[in-house]
XYZ file of C-alpha atoms in Angstrom:
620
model
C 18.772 7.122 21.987
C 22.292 8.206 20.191
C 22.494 7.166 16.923
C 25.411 4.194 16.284
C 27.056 6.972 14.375
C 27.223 8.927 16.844
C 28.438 6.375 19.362
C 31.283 6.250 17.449
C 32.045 10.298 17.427
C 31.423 11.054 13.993
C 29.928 13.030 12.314
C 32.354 15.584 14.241
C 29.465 17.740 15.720
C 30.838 21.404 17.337
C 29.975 20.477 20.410
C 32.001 17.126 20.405
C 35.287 18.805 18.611
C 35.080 22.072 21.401
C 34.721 18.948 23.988
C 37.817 16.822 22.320
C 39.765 20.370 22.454
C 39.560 20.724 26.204
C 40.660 16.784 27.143
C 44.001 17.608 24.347
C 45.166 20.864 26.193
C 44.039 18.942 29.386
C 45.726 15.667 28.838
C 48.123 15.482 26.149
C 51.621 16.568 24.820
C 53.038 19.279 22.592
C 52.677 17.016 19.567
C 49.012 15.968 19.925
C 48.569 19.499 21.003
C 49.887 21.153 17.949
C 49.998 19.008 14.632
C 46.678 16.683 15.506
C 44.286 19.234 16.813
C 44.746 21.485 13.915
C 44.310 18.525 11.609
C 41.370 17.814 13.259
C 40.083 21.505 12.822
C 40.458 21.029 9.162
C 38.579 18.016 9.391
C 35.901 19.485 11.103
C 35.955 22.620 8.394
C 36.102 20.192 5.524
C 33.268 18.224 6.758
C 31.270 21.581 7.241
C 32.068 23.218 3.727
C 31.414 19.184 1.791
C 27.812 18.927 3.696
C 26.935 22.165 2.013
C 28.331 21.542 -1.403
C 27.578 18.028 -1.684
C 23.683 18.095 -1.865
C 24.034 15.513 1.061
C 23.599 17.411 3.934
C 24.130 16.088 7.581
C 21.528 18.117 9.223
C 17.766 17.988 8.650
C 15.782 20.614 7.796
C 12.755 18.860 9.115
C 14.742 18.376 12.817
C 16.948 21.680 12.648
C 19.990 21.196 14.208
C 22.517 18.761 14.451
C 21.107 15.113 14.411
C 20.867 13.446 17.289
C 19.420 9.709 15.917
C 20.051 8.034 12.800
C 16.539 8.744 11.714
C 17.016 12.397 11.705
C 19.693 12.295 9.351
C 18.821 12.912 5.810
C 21.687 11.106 3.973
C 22.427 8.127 6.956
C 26.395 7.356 6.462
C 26.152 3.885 6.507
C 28.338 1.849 8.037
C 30.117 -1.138 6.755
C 27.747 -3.955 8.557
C 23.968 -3.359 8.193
C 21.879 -2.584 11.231
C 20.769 -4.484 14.303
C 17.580 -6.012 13.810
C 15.231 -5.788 15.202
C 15.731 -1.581 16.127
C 14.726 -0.427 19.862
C 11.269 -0.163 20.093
C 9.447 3.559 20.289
C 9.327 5.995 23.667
C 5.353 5.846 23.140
C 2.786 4.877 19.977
C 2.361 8.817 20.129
C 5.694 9.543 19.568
C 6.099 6.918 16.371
C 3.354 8.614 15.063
C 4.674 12.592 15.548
C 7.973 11.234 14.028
C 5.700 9.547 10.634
C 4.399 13.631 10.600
C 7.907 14.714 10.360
C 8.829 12.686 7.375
C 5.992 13.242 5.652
C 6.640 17.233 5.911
C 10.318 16.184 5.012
C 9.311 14.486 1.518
C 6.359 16.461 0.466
C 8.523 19.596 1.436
C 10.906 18.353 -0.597
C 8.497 17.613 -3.475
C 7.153 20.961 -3.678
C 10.412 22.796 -3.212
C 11.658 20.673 -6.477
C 9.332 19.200 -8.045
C 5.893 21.210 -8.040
C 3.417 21.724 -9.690
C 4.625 18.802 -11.660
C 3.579 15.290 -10.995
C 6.844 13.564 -9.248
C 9.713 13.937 -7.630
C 13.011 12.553 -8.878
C 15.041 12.607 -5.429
C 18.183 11.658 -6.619
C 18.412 13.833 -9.908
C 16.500 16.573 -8.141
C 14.121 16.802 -10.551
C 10.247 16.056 -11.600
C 8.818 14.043 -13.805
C 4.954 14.121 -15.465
C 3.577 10.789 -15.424
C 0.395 10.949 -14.806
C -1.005 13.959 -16.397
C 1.421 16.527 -15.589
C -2.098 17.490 -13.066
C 0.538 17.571 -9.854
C -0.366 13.915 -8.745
C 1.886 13.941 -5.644
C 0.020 17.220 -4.575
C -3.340 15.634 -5.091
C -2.601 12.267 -3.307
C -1.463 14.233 -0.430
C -4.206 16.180 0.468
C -5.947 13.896 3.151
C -2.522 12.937 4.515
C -1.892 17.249 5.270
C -5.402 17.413 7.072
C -5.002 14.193 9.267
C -1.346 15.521 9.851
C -2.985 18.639 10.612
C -0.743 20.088 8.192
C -2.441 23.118 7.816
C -0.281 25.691 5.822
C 1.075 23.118 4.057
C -2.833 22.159 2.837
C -3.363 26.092 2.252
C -0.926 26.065 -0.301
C -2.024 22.966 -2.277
C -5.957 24.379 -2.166
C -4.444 27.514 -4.039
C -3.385 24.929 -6.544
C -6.431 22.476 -6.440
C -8.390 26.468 -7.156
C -6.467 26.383 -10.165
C -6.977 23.152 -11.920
C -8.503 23.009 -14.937
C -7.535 18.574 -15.837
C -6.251 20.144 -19.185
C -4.190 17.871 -21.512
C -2.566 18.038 -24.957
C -4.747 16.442 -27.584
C -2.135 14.248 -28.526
C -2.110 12.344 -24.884
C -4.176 10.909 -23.068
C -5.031 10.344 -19.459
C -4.740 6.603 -17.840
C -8.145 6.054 -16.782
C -7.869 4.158 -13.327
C -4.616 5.966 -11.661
C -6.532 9.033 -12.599
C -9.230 7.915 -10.536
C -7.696 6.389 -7.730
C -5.114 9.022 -7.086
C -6.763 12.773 -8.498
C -10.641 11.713 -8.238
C -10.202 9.643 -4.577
C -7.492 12.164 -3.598
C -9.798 15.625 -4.154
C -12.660 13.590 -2.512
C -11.400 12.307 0.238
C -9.945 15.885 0.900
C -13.495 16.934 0.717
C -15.236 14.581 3.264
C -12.431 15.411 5.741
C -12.604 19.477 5.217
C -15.673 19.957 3.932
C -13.883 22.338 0.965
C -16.631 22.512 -1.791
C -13.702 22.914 -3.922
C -12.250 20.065 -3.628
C -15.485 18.358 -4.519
C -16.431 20.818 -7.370
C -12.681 19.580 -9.004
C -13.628 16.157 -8.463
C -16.787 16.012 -10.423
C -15.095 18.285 -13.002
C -12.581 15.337 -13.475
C -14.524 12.778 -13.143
C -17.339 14.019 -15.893
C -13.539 14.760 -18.246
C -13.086 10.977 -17.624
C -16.468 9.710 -18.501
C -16.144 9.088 -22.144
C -13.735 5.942 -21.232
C -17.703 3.785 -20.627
C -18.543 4.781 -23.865
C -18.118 1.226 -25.201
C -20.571 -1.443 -26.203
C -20.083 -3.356 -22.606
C -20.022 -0.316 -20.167
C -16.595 -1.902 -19.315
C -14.028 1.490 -19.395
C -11.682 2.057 -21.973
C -7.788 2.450 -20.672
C -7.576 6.385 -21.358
C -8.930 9.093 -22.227
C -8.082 12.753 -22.971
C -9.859 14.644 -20.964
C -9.707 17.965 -23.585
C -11.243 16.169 -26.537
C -12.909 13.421 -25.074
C -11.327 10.936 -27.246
C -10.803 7.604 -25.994
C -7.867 4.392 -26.509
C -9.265 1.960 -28.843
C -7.764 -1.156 -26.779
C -9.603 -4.755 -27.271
C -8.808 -5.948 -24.017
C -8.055 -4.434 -20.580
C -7.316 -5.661 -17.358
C -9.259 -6.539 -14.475
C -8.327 -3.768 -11.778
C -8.605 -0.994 -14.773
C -12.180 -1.453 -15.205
C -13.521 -2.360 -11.724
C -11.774 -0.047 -9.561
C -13.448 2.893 -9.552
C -16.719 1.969 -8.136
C -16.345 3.515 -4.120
C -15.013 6.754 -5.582
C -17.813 7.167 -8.357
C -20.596 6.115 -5.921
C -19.456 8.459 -2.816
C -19.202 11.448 -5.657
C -22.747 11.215 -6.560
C -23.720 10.878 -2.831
C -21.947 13.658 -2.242
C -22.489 16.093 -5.482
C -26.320 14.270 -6.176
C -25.311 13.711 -9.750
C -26.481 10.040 -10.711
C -24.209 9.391 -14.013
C -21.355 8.408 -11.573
C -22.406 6.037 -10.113
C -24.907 4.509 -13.022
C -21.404 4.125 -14.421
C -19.584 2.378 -11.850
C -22.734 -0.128 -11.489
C -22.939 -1.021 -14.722
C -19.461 -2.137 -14.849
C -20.588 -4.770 -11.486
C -23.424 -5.924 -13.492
C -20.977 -7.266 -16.394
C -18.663 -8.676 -13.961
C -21.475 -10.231 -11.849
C -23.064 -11.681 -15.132
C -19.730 -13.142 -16.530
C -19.262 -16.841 -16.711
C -16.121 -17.494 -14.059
C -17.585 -21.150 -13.278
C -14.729 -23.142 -14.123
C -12.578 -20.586 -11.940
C -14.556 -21.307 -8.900
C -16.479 -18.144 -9.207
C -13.474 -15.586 -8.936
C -13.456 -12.813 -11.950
C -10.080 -13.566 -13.979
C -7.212 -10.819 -15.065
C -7.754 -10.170 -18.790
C -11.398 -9.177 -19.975
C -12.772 -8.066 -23.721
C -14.217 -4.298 -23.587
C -16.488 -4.563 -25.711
C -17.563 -7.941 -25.054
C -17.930 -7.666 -21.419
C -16.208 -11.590 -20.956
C -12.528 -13.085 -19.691
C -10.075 -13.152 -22.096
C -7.472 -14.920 -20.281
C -7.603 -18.387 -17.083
C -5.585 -16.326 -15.081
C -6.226 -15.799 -11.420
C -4.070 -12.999 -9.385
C -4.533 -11.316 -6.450
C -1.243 -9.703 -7.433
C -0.236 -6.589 -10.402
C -3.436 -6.250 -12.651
C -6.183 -8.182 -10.527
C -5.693 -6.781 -6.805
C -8.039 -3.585 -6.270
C -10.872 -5.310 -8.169
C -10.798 -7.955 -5.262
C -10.237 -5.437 -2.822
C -13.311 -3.232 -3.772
C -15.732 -6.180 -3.573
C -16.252 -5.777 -0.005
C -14.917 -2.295 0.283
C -18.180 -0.948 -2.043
C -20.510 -3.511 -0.129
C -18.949 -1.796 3.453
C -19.399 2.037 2.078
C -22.908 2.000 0.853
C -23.814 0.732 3.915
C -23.941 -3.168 3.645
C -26.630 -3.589 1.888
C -25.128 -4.660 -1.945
C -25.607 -8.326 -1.610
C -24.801 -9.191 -4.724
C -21.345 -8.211 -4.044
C -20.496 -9.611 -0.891
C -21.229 -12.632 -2.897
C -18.802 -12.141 -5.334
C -16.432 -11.225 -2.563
C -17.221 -14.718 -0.428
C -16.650 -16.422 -4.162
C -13.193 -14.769 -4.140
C -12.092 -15.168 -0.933
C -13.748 -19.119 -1.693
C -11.338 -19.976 -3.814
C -8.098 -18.021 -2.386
C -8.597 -20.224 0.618
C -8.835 -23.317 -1.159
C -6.370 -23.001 -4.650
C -4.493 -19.985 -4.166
C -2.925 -19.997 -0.289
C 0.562 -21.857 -0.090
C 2.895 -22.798 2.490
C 6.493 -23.386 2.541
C 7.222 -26.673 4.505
C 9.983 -25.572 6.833
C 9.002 -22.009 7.911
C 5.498 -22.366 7.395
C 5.286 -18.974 5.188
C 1.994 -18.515 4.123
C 1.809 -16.738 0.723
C -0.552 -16.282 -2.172
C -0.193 -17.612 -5.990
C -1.218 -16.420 -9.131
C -3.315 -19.445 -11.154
C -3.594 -20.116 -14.604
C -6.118 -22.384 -16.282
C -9.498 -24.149 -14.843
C -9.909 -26.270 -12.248
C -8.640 -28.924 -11.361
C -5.921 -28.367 -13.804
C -5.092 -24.610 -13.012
C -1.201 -24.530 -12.624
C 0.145 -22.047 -9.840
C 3.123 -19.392 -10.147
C 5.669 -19.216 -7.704
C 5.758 -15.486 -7.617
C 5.220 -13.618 -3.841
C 4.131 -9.737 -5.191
C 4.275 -7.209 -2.608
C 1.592 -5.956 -4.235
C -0.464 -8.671 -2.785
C 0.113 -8.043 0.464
C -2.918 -6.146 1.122
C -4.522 -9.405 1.366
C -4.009 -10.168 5.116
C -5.572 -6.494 5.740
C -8.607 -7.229 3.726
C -9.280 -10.525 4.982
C -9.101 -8.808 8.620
C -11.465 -6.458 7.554
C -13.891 -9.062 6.490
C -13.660 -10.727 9.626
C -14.377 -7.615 11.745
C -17.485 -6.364 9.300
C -19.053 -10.026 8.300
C -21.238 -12.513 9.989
C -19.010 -14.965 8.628
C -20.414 -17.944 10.534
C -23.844 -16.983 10.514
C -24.331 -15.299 6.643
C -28.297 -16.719 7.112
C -28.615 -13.736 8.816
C -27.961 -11.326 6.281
C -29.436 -13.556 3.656
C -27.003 -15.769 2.221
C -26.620 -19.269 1.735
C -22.780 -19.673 1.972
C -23.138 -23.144 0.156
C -25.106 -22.282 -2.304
C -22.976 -19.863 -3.481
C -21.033 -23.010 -5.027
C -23.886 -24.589 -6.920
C -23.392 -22.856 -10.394
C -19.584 -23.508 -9.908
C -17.649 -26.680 -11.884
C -17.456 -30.127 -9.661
C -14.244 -28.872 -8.640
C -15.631 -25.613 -7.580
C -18.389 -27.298 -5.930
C -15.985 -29.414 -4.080
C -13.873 -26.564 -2.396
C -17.939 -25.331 -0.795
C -17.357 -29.049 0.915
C -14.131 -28.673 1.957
C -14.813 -25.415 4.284
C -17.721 -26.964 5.782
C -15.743 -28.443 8.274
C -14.288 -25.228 9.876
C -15.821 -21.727 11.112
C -15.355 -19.724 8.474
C -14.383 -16.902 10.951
C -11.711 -19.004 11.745
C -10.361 -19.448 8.300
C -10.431 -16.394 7.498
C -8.747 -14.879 10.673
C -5.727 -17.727 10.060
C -5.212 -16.203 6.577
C -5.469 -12.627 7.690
C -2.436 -13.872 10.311
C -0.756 -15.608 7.935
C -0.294 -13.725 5.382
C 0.752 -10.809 7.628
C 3.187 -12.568 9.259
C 4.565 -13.416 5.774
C 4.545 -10.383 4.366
C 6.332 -8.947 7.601
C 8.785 -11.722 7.307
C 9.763 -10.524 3.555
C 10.954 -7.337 4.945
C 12.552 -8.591 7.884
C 14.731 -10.786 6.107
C 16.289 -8.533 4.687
C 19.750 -6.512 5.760
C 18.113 -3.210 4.910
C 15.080 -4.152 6.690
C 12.540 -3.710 3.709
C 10.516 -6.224 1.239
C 11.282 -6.870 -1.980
C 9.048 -6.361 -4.955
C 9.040 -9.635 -5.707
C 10.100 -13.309 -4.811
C 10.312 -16.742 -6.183
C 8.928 -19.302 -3.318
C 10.341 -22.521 -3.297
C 8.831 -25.273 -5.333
C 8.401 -27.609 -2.338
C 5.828 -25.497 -0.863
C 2.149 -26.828 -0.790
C -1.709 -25.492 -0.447
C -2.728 -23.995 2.799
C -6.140 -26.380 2.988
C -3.954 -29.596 2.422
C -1.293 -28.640 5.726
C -5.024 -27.270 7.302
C -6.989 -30.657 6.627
C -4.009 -32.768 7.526
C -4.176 -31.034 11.253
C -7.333 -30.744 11.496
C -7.931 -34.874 10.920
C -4.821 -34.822 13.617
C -7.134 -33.814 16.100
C -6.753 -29.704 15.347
C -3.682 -29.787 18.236
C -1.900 -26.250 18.551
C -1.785 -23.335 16.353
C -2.713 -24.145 12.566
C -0.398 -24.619 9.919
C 0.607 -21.133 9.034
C -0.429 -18.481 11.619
C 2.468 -18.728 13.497
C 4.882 -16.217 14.144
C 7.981 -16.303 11.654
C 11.348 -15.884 12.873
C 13.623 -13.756 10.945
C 16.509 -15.325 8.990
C 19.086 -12.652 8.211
C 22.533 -12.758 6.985
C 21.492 -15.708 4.980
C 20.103 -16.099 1.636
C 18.453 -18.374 -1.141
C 15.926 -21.224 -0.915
C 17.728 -23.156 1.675
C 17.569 -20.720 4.249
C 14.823 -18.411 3.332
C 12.868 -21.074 1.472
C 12.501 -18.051 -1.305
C 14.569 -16.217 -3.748
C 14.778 -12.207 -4.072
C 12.960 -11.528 -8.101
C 12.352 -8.306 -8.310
C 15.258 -6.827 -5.691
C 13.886 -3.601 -5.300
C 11.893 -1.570 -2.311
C 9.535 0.718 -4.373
C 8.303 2.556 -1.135
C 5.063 0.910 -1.365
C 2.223 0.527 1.207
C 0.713 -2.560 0.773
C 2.088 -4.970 4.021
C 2.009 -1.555 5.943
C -1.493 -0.877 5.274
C -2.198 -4.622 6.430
C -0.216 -4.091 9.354
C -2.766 -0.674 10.256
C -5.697 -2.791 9.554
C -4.675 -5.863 11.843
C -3.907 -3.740 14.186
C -6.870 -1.883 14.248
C -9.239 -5.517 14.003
C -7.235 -7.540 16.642
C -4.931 -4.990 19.217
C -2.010 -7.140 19.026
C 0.584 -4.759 19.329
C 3.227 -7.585 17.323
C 1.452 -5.528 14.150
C 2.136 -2.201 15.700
C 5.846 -3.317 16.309
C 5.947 -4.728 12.524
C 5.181 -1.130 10.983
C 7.783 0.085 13.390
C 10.095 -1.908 12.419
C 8.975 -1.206 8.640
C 9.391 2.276 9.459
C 13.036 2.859 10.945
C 14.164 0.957 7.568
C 12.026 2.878 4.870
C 13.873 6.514 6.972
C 17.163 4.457 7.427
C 17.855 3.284 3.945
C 15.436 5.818 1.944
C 15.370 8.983 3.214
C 17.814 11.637 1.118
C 17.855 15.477 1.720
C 15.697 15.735 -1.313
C 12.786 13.324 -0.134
C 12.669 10.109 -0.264
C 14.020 7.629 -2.795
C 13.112 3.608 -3.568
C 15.824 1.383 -3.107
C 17.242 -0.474 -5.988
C 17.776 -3.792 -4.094
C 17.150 -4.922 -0.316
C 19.258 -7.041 0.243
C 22.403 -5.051 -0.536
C 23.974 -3.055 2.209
C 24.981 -0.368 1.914
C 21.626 0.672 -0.118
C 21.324 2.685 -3.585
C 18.589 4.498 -4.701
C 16.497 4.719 -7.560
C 15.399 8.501 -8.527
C 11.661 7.746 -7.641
C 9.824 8.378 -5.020
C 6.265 7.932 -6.515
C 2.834 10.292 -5.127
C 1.361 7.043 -3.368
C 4.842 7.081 -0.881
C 3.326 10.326 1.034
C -0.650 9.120 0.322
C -0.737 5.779 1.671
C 2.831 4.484 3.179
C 3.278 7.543 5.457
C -0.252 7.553 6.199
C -0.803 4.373 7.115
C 2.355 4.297 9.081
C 0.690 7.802 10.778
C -2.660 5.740 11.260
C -1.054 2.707 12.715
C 0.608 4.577 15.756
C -2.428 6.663 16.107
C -5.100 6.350 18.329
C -8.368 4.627 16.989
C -10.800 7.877 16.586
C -8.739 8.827 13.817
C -10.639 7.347 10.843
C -12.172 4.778 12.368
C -12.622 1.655 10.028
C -16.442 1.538 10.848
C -16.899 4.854 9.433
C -14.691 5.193 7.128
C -13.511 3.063 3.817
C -10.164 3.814 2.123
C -9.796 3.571 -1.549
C -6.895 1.517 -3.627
C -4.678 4.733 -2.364
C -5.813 5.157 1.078
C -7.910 7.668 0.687
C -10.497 7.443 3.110
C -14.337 8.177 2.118
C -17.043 8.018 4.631
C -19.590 4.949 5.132
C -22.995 5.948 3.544
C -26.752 5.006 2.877
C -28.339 5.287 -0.297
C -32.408 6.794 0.389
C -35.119 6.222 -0.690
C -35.394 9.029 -2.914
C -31.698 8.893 -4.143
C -32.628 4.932 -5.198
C -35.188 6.128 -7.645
C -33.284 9.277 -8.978
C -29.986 7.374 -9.662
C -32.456 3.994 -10.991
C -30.536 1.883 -8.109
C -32.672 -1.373 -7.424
């Protein structure tokens, strides 16, 4: 479909000023003919000479050619009003997802033309920056994404460089501990169970063993860094909760896969402190700030948000790899989810936005924040996933006594085991999965670029989720629940009279968490209103982000025309584009009964530990 730009006639394309030249010696006078057309030429030669001097191009290397839609336009010359929402909907799923390929080659083209072998880009300075080990992060984080793309030569050229790696680092530095393992260790592994490269596996284990020293402490819990030369560690006293436990799926599927037990002795030991902790009086979910050496909570507060959100996640992620069989932490995980359900699910009373808190203190005197992270809007994807992959309303059957699993709790943690007992938990957990999708949808559809915010400050007059739930369900349970509705779009509006919210943190750091929710619902319930969400998602990441040098986060949504930060960080082209890729794909491609994806969608396959591997590795 033409672009609005071009609607209008401009940019000036050849083709349209050779077309414009035939209706003036056609149609009009001496004047037109011979002051405005060779104005216009200039124009037209101006334009030309400033596209290739600028560094803002109006072609696309990626497209070739003149552009023909706004989206294959690196730098989109934005008009005065923001767009149309919502944008026209896709030819075909297929072709949505063969247009996700195309940016993807766009920005990591762009990355390694600029900014490799360093770690990432800086679109808007052209430059690179080293932020996580100077290792080439965005190459790393990218592997999987060039095989499912079927990317090919692109992938040829990054396993010269993976050959090459060596995880060397000045003794004077040292190496962050979990984005080391989430994005080099799960990025070289997951590369591996796709390909089947025994490179990319041998590098993995090399890194991983660099990393170990970080469990030397008197806990097991890891230490924040390490250098990976020297093998000296940080000497922090306290560390947060997704830094130690968030590790586990990648160390467990690396000795699987490489037969080497100390990975995964590792990573269980770590689930044996948090399993052991006292988190009674916070109704059984593991809190944000621990002690390393003592193995205990530092801190009352409760986030599914910044510092607390892959921990969560990898509950049932590790129970669904290793082949369902980790009871223990499905527990934990049915704890978690417990007391989300109960304490930590809100709802605004006029648009019925269903969001989650961050807590602080025990129960019943825990006192909610207001803040909406973006961060924790992988929630509706991993309470889908539960749904699809758990018994939920018959947990006998596996074992488990779902009310039990409140006895050890406070009285108020006991009392939130009473209040579910009057719904399916299927059901409850299905509403939130909805709920929270639709909110975190809403957050970017709000806005005139299209895209969520980092952050935002809910109203104060919102209210728990159970209390609206209980109050309909005593009302005879008539129409949808409170929450799992659809939510209508307010745009051109703002503040908490309209939205009900408040923008906090402005800015659109090209992250992945509602789009990876989107994928999963999509893939757990076919509703194709989760298809047309990442769609959506996706014409306004390439409308307001895309640059001729990549891609670049945008300082604040809800200013139009859109600026740019100089970032566009390794996890944009490892788990934005590829969920985006996955969600228009068809289902055969990484299937989620087969596969689990780690904290940065990288996807490892489902396994089962044997017999023989239980008693080698000392796995009860």
């Amino acid at each position: 479909m033409p672009s609005e730009a071009s609607m209008r006639g401009w940019p000036l394309t050849p083709q349209l000023y050779l077309q414009n030249v035939r209706e003036v010696f056609l149609h009009r006078g001496l004047v037109v003919r011979y002051v405005l057309l060779p104005l216009s030429l200039v124009i037209l030669l101006w334009t030309i000479l400033r596209s290739h001097t600028s560094g803002s191009p109006t072609h696309s290397r990626v497209f070739g050619g003149w552009p023909a839609d706004w989206y294959a336009r690196p730098d989109y010359v934005y008009s005065h009003d923001p767009p149309s929402y919502p944008p026209p909907p896709p030819k075909s799923w297929d072709t949505a997802a063969q247009l996700v390929k195309e940016e993807f080659v766009h920005a990591y083209t762009a990355y390694e033309a600029i900014a490799a072998p360093h770690d990432e880009l800086l679109p808007v300075s052209k430059g690179h920056i080293n932020n996580f080990n100077g290792w080439g992060v965005t190459l790393h984080d990218s592997l999987d994404t060039m095989l499912l793309m079927n990317q090919t030569d692109m992938y040829r050229r990054a396993y010269e460089q993976v050959e090459q790696a060596d995880f060397w680092l000045h003794p004077s530095r040292k190496a962050p501990f979990f984005e080391t393992a989430i994005r080099h260790v799960g990025g070289l592994l997951s590369a591996y169970a796709i390909s089947g490269d025994a490179i990319m596996l041998e590098k993995a284990d090399l890194l991983a063993r660099k990393l170990s020293p970080v469990f030397n402490t008197d806990s097991g819990l890891p230490q924040y860094s390490v250098n990976p030369t020297t093998g000296a560690i940080s000497d922090r006293k306290t560390v947060c909760l997704a830094e130690v436990a968030s590790c586990q799926p990648e160390y467990s599927y690396l000795s699987k896969a490489t037969g080497h037990g100390d990975h995964v002795r590792y990573a269980n030991r770590v689930w044996r402190v948090l399993q052991n902790a006292d988190v009674s009086k916070f109704g059984g979910m593991l809190p944000t700030d621990w002690r390393i050496h003592k193995g205990v909570p530092n801190d009352e507060k409760l986030t599914a948000g910044a510092q607390g959100d892959s921990a969560h996640e990898y509950l049932l992620k590790q129970y669904i790899l290793t082949g369902k069989t980790d009871k223990a932490l499905l527990e934990m995980y049915l704890r978690m989810t417990t007391h989300m359900i109960t304490r930590m699910l809100w709802i605004t009373p006029k648009r019925k936005i269903l969001f989650p808190v961050a807590t602080r203190g025990a129960m019943p005197k825990d006192e909610r924040e207001r803040t909406f992270e973006h961060l924790a809007c992988f929630l509706p994807g991993l309470f889908a996933l539960g749904v699809q992959h758990l018994p939920l309303d018959n947990l006998a059957s596996i074992g488990i006594d779902f009310q039990a699993l409140g006895k050890d709790l406070s009285p108020a943690g006991q009392a939130e085991y009473e209040l579910l007992s009057h719904y399916k938990l299927s059901d409850l957990h299905r509403w939130a999965a909805v709920g929270m999708g639709e909110a975190c949808a809403v957050m970017y559809a709000d806005q005139p670029t299209g895209l969520g915010p980092d952050e935002a400050q809910m109203t104060r007059t919102a209210v728990r989720w159970i209390d609206q739930l209980e109050v309909w369900r005593q009302g005879g349970s008539a129409g949808t629940p409170p929450g799992v509705a659809p939510v209508i779009p307010v745009r051109g509006k703002a503040g908490y009279e309209f939205h009900e919210y408040e923008l906090k943190r402005f800015a659109y750091e090209l992250r992945p968490e509602t789009i990876e929710s989107m994928f999963v619902l999509w893939r757990t319930t076919h509703d194709v209103r989760w298809r047309t969400h990442g769609w959506n998602m996706f014409q306004a990441i390439v409308r307001s982000a895309k640059k001729d040098t990549g891609y670049a986060s945008v300082s604040n949504v809800a200013d139009w025309p859109p600026s740019h930060k100089d970032s566009m960080p390794s996890y944009f082209t490892a788990e934005t584009l590829k969920y985006l890729y996955l969600l228009f794909s068809g289902e055969e491609l990484v299937p989620l009964d087969k596969w689990v994806f780690n904290t940065e969608a990288h996807p490892m396959p489902v396994f089962m530990w044997t017999a023989e591997e239980k008693t080698k590795f000392g796995l009860s």
